[in-house]
Amino acid sequence: MARPRKRRRVCGIPKYITFGPINRLDENNEVITLTVDEYEVIRLIDLEGFEQEQCAEKMGVARSTVQRMYVAAKQKLADCLVNGKVLKIEGGDFVVSNINCGKCSFCRGGRHRHGRKSN
């Protein structure tokens, strides 16, 4: 019997979920799906400057899991950029964290859990 998969902790759901080439509006554009947990790995490592070990601790998974997700996410991003494909962020095996770490932009900016804080 396989071990149950661990749900990855993310600080919040991305505000923008669909990206693509604006000069290529044909309806046959292939859509690549980046999961929310893959998005979180890219956000933490590339935008926030976390090391893989710090990212793994924050997400509640092993460093090797973060490394696999990071490689997969980078391949998807490169495919979209180079080949003009649409990128959609959705799905994945995650849970939105209720812990405010104070170390990332989601937590510091008051956008924890549910996107931007409304006025």
XYZ file of N, CA and C in Angstrom:
357
model
N 0.844 -1.181 0.000
C 0.000 0.000 0.000
C 0.890 1.245 0.000
N 0.605 2.156 -0.892
C 1.411 3.377 -1.015
C 1.156 4.320 0.156
N 2.199 5.040 0.508
C 2.108 6.028 1.576
C 1.224 7.191 1.118
N 0.340 7.698 1.986
C -0.502 8.826 1.570
C 0.351 10.063 1.281
N -0.041 10.814 0.283
C 0.697 12.001 -0.127
C 0.466 13.134 0.862
N 1.551 13.823 1.228
C 1.463 14.960 2.143
C 0.923 16.177 1.410
N 0.003 16.883 2.031
C -0.491 18.124 1.446
C 0.529 19.219 1.718
N 0.821 20.018 0.716
C 1.819 21.073 0.846
C 1.164 22.343 1.368
N 1.842 23.027 2.297
C 1.327 24.289 2.835
C 1.706 25.427 1.895
N 0.740 26.270 1.578
C 0.998 27.481 0.804
C 0.455 28.664 1.589
N 1.055 29.834 1.390
C 0.632 31.026 2.137
C -0.642 31.642 1.582
N -0.927 31.436 0.330
C -2.128 32.023 -0.251
C -2.323 31.572 -1.682
N -3.477 31.887 -2.195
C -3.830 31.565 -3.570
C -3.370 32.731 -4.451
N -2.768 32.454 -5.605
C -2.319 33.554 -6.463
C -3.480 34.423 -6.936
N -3.228 35.718 -7.002
C -4.254 36.667 -7.441
C -4.529 36.515 -8.939
N -3.481 36.314 -9.715
C -3.605 36.155 -11.166
C -3.313 34.698 -11.505
N -4.185 34.077 -12.304
C -4.031 32.639 -12.529
C -3.811 32.241 -13.988
N -3.987 33.159 -14.930
C -3.809 32.821 -16.337
C -2.858 33.808 -17.001
N -1.885 33.273 -17.736
C -0.884 34.086 -18.413
C -0.682 33.532 -19.811
N -0.367 34.407 -20.754
C -0.106 33.920 -22.096
C 0.321 35.028 -23.026
N 0.657 34.659 -24.246
C 1.109 35.638 -25.229
C -0.047 36.518 -25.697
N 0.165 37.834 -25.679
C -0.913 38.737 -26.099
C -0.939 38.938 -27.607
N 0.134 38.597 -28.287
C 0.167 38.769 -29.739
C -0.192 37.481 -30.483
N -0.679 36.501 -29.764
C -1.066 35.223 -30.372
C -2.408 34.819 -29.779
N -3.471 35.225 -30.437
C -4.801 35.045 -29.863
C -5.582 33.887 -30.470
N -4.907 32.962 -31.130
C -5.642 31.831 -31.694
C -6.170 30.926 -30.580
N -7.259 30.264 -30.867
C -7.908 29.432 -29.854
C -7.245 28.070 -29.704
N -6.292 27.759 -30.542
C -5.614 26.470 -30.474
C -4.396 26.504 -29.570
N -4.231 27.582 -28.830
C -3.088 27.712 -27.926
C -3.136 26.624 -26.857
N -2.052 25.893 -26.736
C -1.975 24.847 -25.722
C -1.885 25.486 -24.338
N -2.582 24.898 -23.370
C -2.574 25.400 -22.000
C -1.726 24.473 -21.138
N -0.769 25.051 -20.429
C 0.077 24.321 -19.489
C -0.416 24.654 -18.088
N -0.627 23.640 -17.258
C -1.106 23.860 -15.896
C 0.045 23.791 -14.908
N 0.208 24.879 -14.161
C 1.160 24.957 -13.060
C 0.328 24.830 -11.789
N 0.611 23.836 -10.958
C -0.194 23.658 -9.750
C 0.121 24.763 -8.744
N -0.782 24.982 -7.811
C -0.601 26.024 -6.800
C 0.644 25.747 -5.963
N 0.918 24.480 -5.656
C 2.115 24.170 -4.873
C 3.394 24.391 -5.685
N 3.364 24.149 -7.005
C 4.522 24.476 -7.846
C 4.723 25.988 -7.908
N 3.621 26.721 -8.014
C 3.675 28.187 -7.987
C 4.320 28.673 -6.688
N 3.941 28.068 -5.571
C 4.474 28.468 -4.265
C 5.984 28.233 -4.191
N 6.459 27.128 -4.754
C 7.899 26.848 -4.767
C 8.638 27.922 -5.574
N 8.135 28.263 -6.749
C 8.752 29.313 -7.571
C 8.732 30.644 -6.826
N 7.605 30.961 -6.198
C 7.474 32.223 -5.464
C 8.475 32.299 -4.318
N 8.563 31.239 -3.535
C 9.452 31.255 -2.373
C 10.931 31.276 -2.765
N 11.318 30.471 -3.742
C 12.736 30.378 -4.106
C 13.175 31.556 -4.976
N 12.447 31.822 -6.056
C 12.899 32.836 -7.010
C 12.517 34.259 -6.623
N 11.362 34.454 -6.025
C 10.932 35.810 -5.673
C 11.344 36.199 -4.261
N 11.137 35.307 -3.315
C 11.423 35.615 -1.912
C 12.870 35.319 -1.520
N 13.590 34.550 -2.342
C 14.996 34.262 -2.072
C 15.246 33.184 -1.033
N 14.269 32.314 -0.797
C 14.450 31.220 0.152
C 15.377 30.164 -0.446
N 16.115 29.477 0.397
C 16.858 28.290 -0.010
C 15.860 27.131 -0.082
N 16.218 26.055 -0.792
C 15.308 24.919 -0.913
C 14.945 24.337 0.447
N 15.897 24.286 1.358
C 15.641 23.748 2.701
C 14.620 24.609 3.447
N 14.751 25.937 3.349
C 13.803 26.852 3.998
C 12.418 26.711 3.370
N 12.384 26.587 2.065
C 11.131 26.416 1.337
C 10.442 25.125 1.776
N 11.210 24.055 1.886
C 10.661 22.758 2.301
C 10.069 22.841 3.698
N 10.776 23.499 4.602
C 10.288 23.644 5.975
C 8.984 24.440 6.002
N 8.935 25.522 5.254
C 7.742 26.374 5.208
C 6.537 25.631 4.627
N 6.794 24.774 3.630
C 5.706 24.053 2.978
C 5.379 22.724 3.653
N 6.206 22.294 4.599
C 5.933 21.059 5.328
C 6.224 19.797 4.542
N 7.238 19.856 3.660
C 7.620 18.695 2.857
C 9.138 18.522 2.903
N 9.627 17.445 2.306
C 11.068 17.187 2.246
C 11.726 18.089 1.203
N 13.014 18.347 1.393
C 13.757 19.169 0.439
C 13.763 18.526 -0.945
N 13.840 17.204 -0.994
C 13.838 16.509 -2.288
C 12.510 16.722 -3.029
N 11.419 16.832 -2.292
C 10.115 17.121 -2.899
C 10.123 18.519 -3.495
N 10.655 19.480 -2.753
C 10.752 20.857 -3.250
C 11.594 20.892 -4.519
N 12.703 20.166 -4.518
C 13.583 20.152 -5.685
C 12.855 19.600 -6.910
N 12.113 18.517 -6.754
C 11.354 17.933 -7.872
C 10.291 18.908 -8.381
N 9.572 19.544 -7.449
C 8.533 20.497 -7.849
C 9.143 21.705 -8.556
N 10.301 22.163 -8.078
C 10.982 23.321 -8.657
C 11.423 23.032 -10.094
N 11.998 21.860 -10.317
C 12.432 21.468 -11.663
C 11.223 21.381 -12.594
N 10.139 20.747 -12.141
C 8.933 20.612 -12.964
C 8.341 21.981 -13.290
N 8.284 22.870 -12.305
C 7.717 24.204 -12.507
C 8.558 25.014 -13.491
N 9.880 24.943 -13.364
C 10.754 25.683 -14.281
C 10.612 25.177 -15.710
N 10.449 23.870 -15.889
C 10.259 23.316 -17.233
C 8.953 23.820 -17.839
N 7.902 23.872 -17.036
C 6.613 24.370 -17.523
C 6.702 25.847 -17.897
N 7.351 26.651 -17.058
C 7.507 28.078 -17.345
C 8.311 28.292 -18.627
N 9.388 27.546 -18.787
C 10.216 27.667 -19.991
C 9.425 27.278 -21.237
N 8.644 26.216 -21.164
C 7.822 25.775 -22.289
C 6.848 26.878 -22.699
N 6.223 27.515 -21.726
C 5.275 28.596 -22.019
C 5.973 29.794 -22.652
N 7.106 30.199 -22.099
C 7.820 31.366 -22.616
C 8.391 31.127 -24.010
N 9.019 29.997 -24.207
C 9.692 29.716 -25.477
C 8.700 29.373 -26.583
N 7.657 28.622 -26.251
C 6.727 28.134 -27.270
C 5.404 28.888 -27.327
N 5.275 29.980 -26.582
C 4.078 30.813 -26.648
C 2.813 30.129 -26.180
N 2.917 29.310 -25.145
C 1.748 28.605 -24.619
C 1.125 29.389 -23.473
N -0.130 29.105 -23.197
C -0.846 29.737 -22.091
C -0.515 28.987 -20.804
N -0.293 29.731 -19.729
C -0.011 29.146 -18.415
C -1.202 29.407 -17.512
N -1.702 28.351 -16.889
C -2.822 28.481 -15.960
C -2.409 27.870 -14.629
N -2.641 28.610 -13.533
C -2.294 28.125 -12.199
C -3.559 27.605 -11.536
N -3.571 26.304 -11.248
C -4.729 25.702 -10.591
C -4.376 24.302 -10.107
N -5.147 23.833 -9.149
C -5.010 22.462 -8.677
C -3.778 22.219 -7.833
N -3.505 20.961 -7.588
C -2.390 20.558 -6.748
C -2.888 20.001 -5.432
N -1.976 19.467 -4.672
C -2.299 18.859 -3.384
C -1.778 19.777 -2.286
N -2.585 20.756 -1.887
C -2.115 21.777 -0.962
C -3.191 22.160 0.042
N -2.757 22.840 1.076
C -3.655 23.436 2.053
C -3.140 24.849 2.305
N -4.052 25.822 2.394
C -3.646 27.197 2.673
C -3.337 27.300 4.158
N -2.122 27.733 4.462
C -1.649 27.812 5.841
C -2.367 28.916 6.606
N -2.602 28.670 7.876
C -3.175 29.712 8.729
C -2.102 30.314 9.632
N -0.838 30.003 9.345
C 0.283 30.511 10.130
C 0.894 31.693 9.395
N 0.979 32.833 10.048
C 1.598 34.012 9.465
C 3.080 33.982 9.807
N 3.919 33.676 8.812
C 5.361 33.544 9.063
C 6.052 34.894 9.182
N 5.479 35.934 8.593
C 6.087 37.254 8.629
C 7.334 37.376 7.775
N 7.697 36.320 7.042
C 8.938 36.319 6.263
C 8.713 36.445 4.761
N 7.509 36.224 4.295
C 7.262 36.297 2.858
C 6.281 37.426 2.552
N 6.184 37.796 1.285
C 5.352 38.938 0.907
C 3.864 38.697 1.152
N 3.398 37.463 1.065
C 1.996 37.190 1.376
C 1.700 37.562 2.824
N 2.568 37.140 3.728
C 2.349 37.376 5.158
C 2.613 38.832 5.539
N 3.696 39.413 5.032
C 4.036 40.800 5.369
C 3.056 41.789 4.771
N 2.507 41.475 3.606
C 1.635 42.411 2.903
C 0.179 42.320 3.303
N -0.144 41.524 4.306
C -1.534 41.400 4.736
C -2.394 40.609 3.773
N -1.766 39.820 2.902
C -2.534 39.057 1.915
C -2.614 37.597 2.292
N -2.330 37.266 3.512
C -2.283 35.869 3.936
C -3.639 35.204 3.771
N -3.627 34.031 3.233
C -4.766 33.146 3.050
C -5.650 33.494 1.863
N -6.209 34.678 1.772
C -7.288 34.909 0.814
C -6.982 35.975 -0.232
N -5.746 36.207 -0.581
C -5.413 37.245 -1.550
C -5.298 38.597 -0.867
N -5.422 39.673 -1.628
C -5.264 41.021 -1.063
C -6.354 41.337 -0.058
N -5.939 42.035 0.997
C -6.881 42.455 2.019
C -7.751 43.567 1.440
N -9.053 43.470 1.602
C -9.934 44.512 1.077
C -10.014 45.679 2.051
N -10.293 46.861 1.503
C -10.378 48.073 2.338
C -11.720 48.200 3.005
